[in-house]
Amino acid sequence: MEVYIVGICIAVCGNFLISISLNIQKYTHVRQSQRGTKPYYTSRLWWCGILLMGLGELGNFAAYGFAPASLIAPLGCVSVIASAVISVVFLKETLRASDILGGALALTGTYFLVTFAPHSSPHVTANMVERSLVSWTFLIYFMFEMILFAILMYLYKCRNIKHIVIIMILVALLASVTVISVKAVSGMITETIRGSHLQLTYPIFYIMFIIMVTSCAFQIKFLNQAMKMFDATEIVPINYVFFTASAIVAGILFYEEFYGLSLIYIIMFVIGCLLAFTGVFLIARARPRIKMDRVFISMGQIPGKSCTDKVQPQSDDSKYGTLASKLTCNSGIQQDEP
């Protein structure tokens, strides 16, 4: 079996586990609120959902060690599709025509992505990461990112321009750094496990690990702020598109993943991305609106231990949607009534 197929399988399984996890948590919320007994976080079923989410995120992390970032990142649409299907089949949510069309487009786009994306990338070693960090292409790209980030921060903080595109571009710029560092850390761990060469003794491994954690933390911060001001049905598709685009650009410039790929493959890959983007937009389109009014990340609630607040949604509240709950659970956002 080709190594990239292992990465695809791990990423698909990871995203599928995440979608199951979110629906298990949603079901537990609804069941506990109907019974009006113990808080939902005392339920074993809810903790099973948390465990599945952890396994899914771990799978996504591991997948970057086996396949190019530009192949793994777009597969995030699998979680969106699977969540929609599970919510319709098991949670009896309404199936809309746009869900069917969006799912078909997303699946078609995923097929194109898997078929025409680059299937190989250089082995990620400490020496390779060090060389890429000082390459002129990455330095120019990083400088451009820094300038754009500074301009957007000025508009956002100083000029008080609270536009969703500005915030989501800030998240995407950080996501680009996250993807680079995640693939570096995952790749070096994979090389170490394979026994080809011990990579964990190099300082660059720990530098990239710190960058990974820091960029993730700031992503969550800006995503929290976006969830306070905008609806989850707007954020889900925009975040998916911007994150995927930033991951692809990072893969191209830092890991040279498109080097030697023919023009027709590049065109078909772009078409696949557009189809997947359109599908996710259709699935998220016209979902019941969920407004996030309060944000809390405290000592008891950190990334990876989210959705442990004591507020339970009402069982008759149709606004507690699956797509919104994905961002809510992953970002530590508390859901409130508008």
Coordinates of C-alpha atoms in Angstrom, one line a residue:
M1 CA 0.0 0.0 0.0
E2 CA 1.2 3.5 -0.9
V3 CA 2.1 5.6 2.1
Y4 CA -0.2 8.5 1.1
I5 CA -3.2 6.0 1.1
V6 CA -2.4 5.4 4.7
G7 CA -2.6 9.1 5.4
I8 CA -5.9 9.4 3.5
C9 CA -7.5 6.5 5.4
I10 CA -6.3 7.9 8.7
A11 CA -7.6 11.4 7.9
V12 CA -11.0 10.1 6.7
C13 CA -11.4 7.9 9.7
G14 CA -10.4 10.7 12.0
N15 CA -12.9 13.1 10.5
F16 CA -15.6 10.4 10.6
L17 CA -14.9 9.8 14.3
I18 CA -15.2 13.5 15.0
S19 CA -18.6 13.7 13.3
I20 CA -19.8 10.7 15.3
S21 CA -18.4 12.3 18.5
L22 CA -20.3 15.6 17.8
N23 CA -23.6 13.8 17.3
I24 CA -23.1 11.7 20.4
Q25 CA -22.5 14.8 22.4
K26 CA -25.5 16.5 20.8
Y27 CA -27.7 13.4 21.6
T28 CA -26.5 13.4 25.2
H29 CA -27.3 17.1 25.6
V30 CA -30.8 16.6 24.3
R31 CA -31.5 13.4 26.3
Q32 CA -30.2 14.9 29.6
S33 CA -32.2 18.1 29.1
Q34 CA -35.3 16.1 28.4
R35 CA -34.9 14.0 31.6
G36 CA -33.9 17.1 33.6
T37 CA -31.7 15.0 35.8
K38 CA -27.9 15.0 36.1
P39 CA -25.7 17.4 34.0
Y40 CA -24.7 15.9 30.7
Y41 CA -21.0 15.8 31.6
T42 CA -21.8 13.1 34.1
S43 CA -23.0 10.8 31.3
R44 CA -20.7 8.0 30.2
L45 CA -22.0 8.4 26.7
W46 CA -21.0 12.0 26.6
W47 CA -17.4 11.1 27.7
C48 CA -17.4 8.4 25.0
G49 CA -18.0 11.2 22.5
I50 CA -15.2 13.2 24.0
L51 CA -12.9 10.2 23.6
L52 CA -13.9 9.7 20.0
M53 CA -13.2 13.4 19.3
G54 CA -9.7 13.0 20.8
L55 CA -9.0 10.0 18.7
G56 CA -10.2 11.8 15.6
E57 CA -8.0 14.8 16.2
L58 CA -5.1 12.5 16.9
G59 CA -5.8 10.8 13.6
N60 CA -5.8 14.1 11.7
F61 CA -2.4 14.9 13.3
A62 CA -0.9 11.6 12.4
A63 CA -2.2 11.8 8.8
Y64 CA 0.1 14.7 8.1
G65 CA 3.0 12.4 8.7
F66 CA 2.0 10.1 5.8
A67 CA 0.6 12.4 3.1
P68 CA 1.0 15.9 1.8
A69 CA -0.7 18.7 3.6
S70 CA -2.5 19.8 0.4
L71 CA -4.1 16.3 0.3
I72 CA -5.1 16.0 4.0
A73 CA -6.5 19.5 4.7
P74 CA -9.3 19.4 2.1
L75 CA -10.5 16.1 3.6
G76 CA -12.0 18.1 6.5
C77 CA -15.2 18.2 4.4
V78 CA -15.7 14.5 5.3
S79 CA -16.6 15.5 8.8
V80 CA -19.1 18.1 7.6
I81 CA -20.8 15.5 5.2
A82 CA -20.8 12.7 7.8
S83 CA -22.2 15.0 10.5
A84 CA -25.1 16.0 8.2
V85 CA -25.8 12.4 7.3
I86 CA -25.7 11.2 10.9
S87 CA -27.9 14.0 12.1
V88 CA -30.5 13.2 9.5
V89 CA -30.5 9.4 10.0
F90 CA -30.1 9.1 13.7
L91 CA -31.2 12.5 15.1
K92 CA -34.1 12.9 12.7
E93 CA -33.1 16.3 11.5
T94 CA -34.7 17.6 8.3
L95 CA -33.1 16.5 5.0
R96 CA -33.0 19.4 2.5
A97 CA -32.4 19.5 -1.2
S98 CA -29.3 21.6 -0.6
D99 CA -27.9 18.9 1.7
I100 CA -28.2 16.3 -1.0
L101 CA -26.7 18.6 -3.7
G102 CA -24.0 19.8 -1.3
G103 CA -23.1 16.3 -0.3
A104 CA -22.9 15.1 -3.9
L105 CA -20.6 18.1 -4.9
A106 CA -18.4 17.6 -1.8
L107 CA -18.0 13.9 -2.4
T108 CA -17.2 14.5 -6.1
G109 CA -14.7 17.2 -5.1
T110 CA -13.2 14.8 -2.6
Y111 CA -12.7 12.2 -5.3
F112 CA -11.0 14.7 -7.5
L113 CA -8.8 15.9 -4.6
V114 CA -7.7 12.3 -3.7
T115 CA -7.1 11.4 -7.4
F116 CA -5.3 14.5 -8.6
A117 CA -3.6 15.9 -5.5
P118 CA 0.2 15.3 -5.1
H119 CA 0.7 11.8 -3.6
S120 CA 4.2 12.2 -2.4
S121 CA 6.3 14.8 -0.6
P122 CA 9.8 14.9 0.7
H123 CA 10.5 13.0 3.9
V124 CA 10.2 15.4 6.7
T125 CA 13.4 15.5 8.6
A126 CA 15.0 18.1 10.9
N127 CA 17.5 19.0 8.3
M128 CA 14.8 19.4 5.6
V129 CA 12.7 21.7 7.9
E130 CA 15.7 23.8 8.7
R131 CA 16.5 24.2 5.0
S132 CA 12.9 25.1 4.2
L133 CA 12.8 27.7 6.9
V134 CA 15.6 29.7 5.4
S135 CA 14.6 29.2 1.7
W136 CA 13.9 32.4 -0.1
T137 CA 10.5 31.3 -1.2
F138 CA 9.3 30.7 2.3
L139 CA 11.0 33.9 3.6
I140 CA 9.2 36.0 1.0
Y141 CA 5.9 34.2 1.8
F142 CA 6.4 34.6 5.6
M143 CA 7.2 38.3 5.2
F144 CA 4.1 38.8 3.1
E145 CA 2.0 37.0 5.8
M146 CA 3.5 39.2 8.5
I147 CA 2.7 42.4 6.6
L148 CA -0.8 41.3 5.8
F149 CA -1.4 40.1 9.4
A150 CA -0.2 43.5 10.7
I151 CA -2.5 45.4 8.3
L152 CA -5.5 43.3 9.3
M153 CA -4.7 43.6 13.0
Y154 CA -4.6 47.4 12.6
L155 CA -8.0 47.4 10.8
Y156 CA -9.5 45.0 13.4
K157 CA -8.1 46.5 16.6
C158 CA -7.3 50.1 15.8
R159 CA -9.9 51.0 13.2
N160 CA -12.5 48.7 14.9
I161 CA -13.5 47.1 11.6
K162 CA -15.3 43.9 12.6
H163 CA -15.8 42.2 9.3
I164 CA -16.0 38.4 9.2
V165 CA -13.6 38.2 6.2
I166 CA -10.9 40.1 8.2
I167 CA -11.2 37.8 11.2
M168 CA -11.3 34.6 9.1
I169 CA -8.2 35.7 7.1
L170 CA -6.4 36.3 10.4
V171 CA -7.4 32.7 11.4
A172 CA -6.2 31.4 8.0
L173 CA -2.9 33.1 8.3
L174 CA -2.3 31.5 11.6
A175 CA -3.6 28.2 10.2
S176 CA -0.9 28.3 7.5
V177 CA 1.8 28.4 10.2
T178 CA -0.1 25.7 12.1
V179 CA -0.2 23.3 9.1
I180 CA 3.6 23.8 8.5
S181 CA 4.4 23.1 12.1
V182 CA 2.0 20.2 12.5
K183 CA 3.4 18.5 9.4
A184 CA 6.9 19.1 10.6
V185 CA 6.3 17.7 14.1
S186 CA 4.2 14.8 12.8
G187 CA 6.7 14.0 10.0
M188 CA 9.7 14.0 12.3
I189 CA 7.8 11.7 14.7
T190 CA 6.9 9.4 11.8
E191 CA 10.5 9.3 10.6
T192 CA 11.7 8.5 14.2
I193 CA 9.1 5.6 14.5
R194 CA 10.2 4.2 11.1
G195 CA 13.7 4.0 12.5
S196 CA 15.3 5.8 9.6
H197 CA 16.8 8.4 11.9
L198 CA 16.1 9.8 15.4
Q199 CA 14.6 13.3 14.8
L200 CA 13.6 14.2 18.4
T201 CA 17.1 15.1 19.4
Y202 CA 17.2 18.1 17.1
P203 CA 16.2 21.5 18.6
I204 CA 14.1 22.3 15.5
F205 CA 11.6 19.6 16.6
Y206 CA 10.8 21.4 19.8
I207 CA 10.8 24.8 18.2
M208 CA 8.2 23.6 15.7
F209 CA 6.2 22.0 18.5
I210 CA 6.1 25.4 20.4
I211 CA 5.1 27.2 17.2
M212 CA 2.3 24.6 16.6
V213 CA 0.9 25.0 20.1
T214 CA 1.1 28.8 20.0
S215 CA -0.5 29.2 16.6
C216 CA -3.3 26.9 17.6
A217 CA -4.0 28.9 20.7
F218 CA -4.2 32.2 18.8
Q219 CA -6.4 30.5 16.1
I220 CA -8.8 29.5 18.9
K221 CA -8.7 33.1 20.3
F222 CA -9.7 34.7 17.0
L223 CA -12.2 32.0 16.2
N224 CA -13.8 32.6 19.6
Q225 CA -14.1 36.3 18.8
A226 CA -15.6 35.5 15.4
M227 CA -18.2 33.2 17.0
K228 CA -19.2 36.0 19.4
M229 CA -20.0 38.4 16.5
F230 CA -21.2 36.1 13.7
D231 CA -23.3 33.1 13.1
A232 CA -21.8 29.6 13.0
T233 CA -23.5 29.0 9.6
E234 CA -21.4 31.8 8.2
I235 CA -18.2 30.8 9.9
V236 CA -18.2 27.0 9.0
P237 CA -17.9 27.3 5.2
I238 CA -15.6 30.4 5.3
N239 CA -13.3 28.8 7.8
Y240 CA -13.1 25.6 5.8
V241 CA -12.3 27.4 2.5
F242 CA -9.7 29.7 4.0
F243 CA -8.1 27.0 6.1
T244 CA -7.9 24.6 3.1
A245 CA -6.5 27.4 0.9
S246 CA -3.8 28.3 3.5
A247 CA -2.8 24.7 4.0
I248 CA -2.4 24.2 0.2
V249 CA -0.3 27.3 -0.1
A250 CA 1.8 26.2 2.8
G251 CA 2.3 22.8 1.3
I252 CA 3.3 24.2 -2.0
L253 CA 5.8 26.8 -0.7
F254 CA 7.3 25.1 2.3
Y255 CA 7.2 21.4 1.4
E256 CA 7.2 21.8 -2.5
E257 CA 4.3 19.3 -2.7
F258 CA 3.3 20.4 -6.3
Y259 CA 6.8 20.1 -7.7
G260 CA 6.7 18.0 -10.8
L261 CA 2.9 17.8 -10.9
S262 CA 1.5 18.1 -14.4
L263 CA -0.7 21.0 -15.4
I264 CA -3.8 18.9 -16.0
Y265 CA -3.5 17.4 -12.5
I266 CA -3.2 20.9 -11.0
I267 CA -6.3 22.0 -12.9
M268 CA -8.3 19.0 -11.8
F269 CA -7.1 19.5 -8.2
V270 CA -8.4 23.1 -8.3
I271 CA -11.7 21.9 -9.7
G272 CA -11.9 19.4 -6.9
C273 CA -11.3 22.1 -4.3
L274 CA -14.0 24.3 -5.9
L275 CA -16.5 21.5 -5.8
A276 CA -15.7 20.6 -2.2
F277 CA -16.0 24.3 -1.2
T278 CA -19.4 24.7 -3.0
G279 CA -20.6 21.5 -1.3
V280 CA -19.7 22.7 2.2
F281 CA -21.4 26.1 1.5
L282 CA -24.6 24.3 0.4
I283 CA -24.7 22.0 3.4
A284 CA -24.1 25.0 5.8
R285 CA -26.4 27.3 3.8
A286 CA -29.6 28.4 5.5
R287 CA -28.9 26.3 8.6
P288 CA -30.8 27.5 11.7
R289 CA -28.9 30.5 13.0
I290 CA -27.0 30.1 16.3
K291 CA -25.6 33.3 17.9
M292 CA -22.7 33.0 20.3
D293 CA -22.9 35.6 22.9
R294 CA -20.4 34.5 25.5
V295 CA -16.9 33.1 25.3
F296 CA -15.2 31.2 28.1
I297 CA -11.8 29.5 28.2
S298 CA -10.8 29.0 31.8
M299 CA -8.6 26.8 33.8
G300 CA -11.2 24.1 33.6
Q301 CA -11.8 24.5 29.9
I302 CA -8.9 24.4 27.5
P303 CA -8.6 23.1 23.9
G304 CA -9.2 19.4 23.9
K305 CA -11.3 19.7 27.1
S306 CA -14.1 21.8 25.7
C307 CA -17.8 21.5 25.9
T308 CA -17.6 20.9 29.7
D309 CA -19.7 23.9 30.7
K310 CA -22.7 23.4 32.9
V311 CA -25.2 25.0 30.4
Q312 CA -27.4 22.5 28.6
P313 CA -29.3 23.4 25.4
Q314 CA -33.0 23.0 25.4
S315 CA -34.3 19.8 23.9
D316 CA -36.8 21.7 21.8
D317 CA -34.3 24.2 20.5
S318 CA -33.8 23.5 16.8
K319 CA -30.9 25.9 16.7
Y320 CA -28.6 23.4 18.3
G321 CA -27.2 22.3 15.0
T322 CA -24.5 19.8 14.2
L323 CA -22.3 22.1 12.1
A324 CA -22.4 24.8 14.8
S325 CA -21.6 22.3 17.5
K326 CA -18.5 21.3 15.7
L327 CA -17.1 24.8 16.0
T328 CA -18.5 25.1 19.5
C329 CA -16.9 22.0 20.8
N330 CA -13.6 22.6 19.1
S331 CA -13.3 26.2 20.2
G332 CA -14.7 26.1 23.7
I333 CA -17.7 28.3 23.0
Q334 CA -20.7 28.4 25.1
Q335 CA -24.1 28.4 23.4
D336 CA -26.7 30.8 24.5
E337 CA -30.2 31.8 23.6
P338 CA -30.2 34.9 21.4

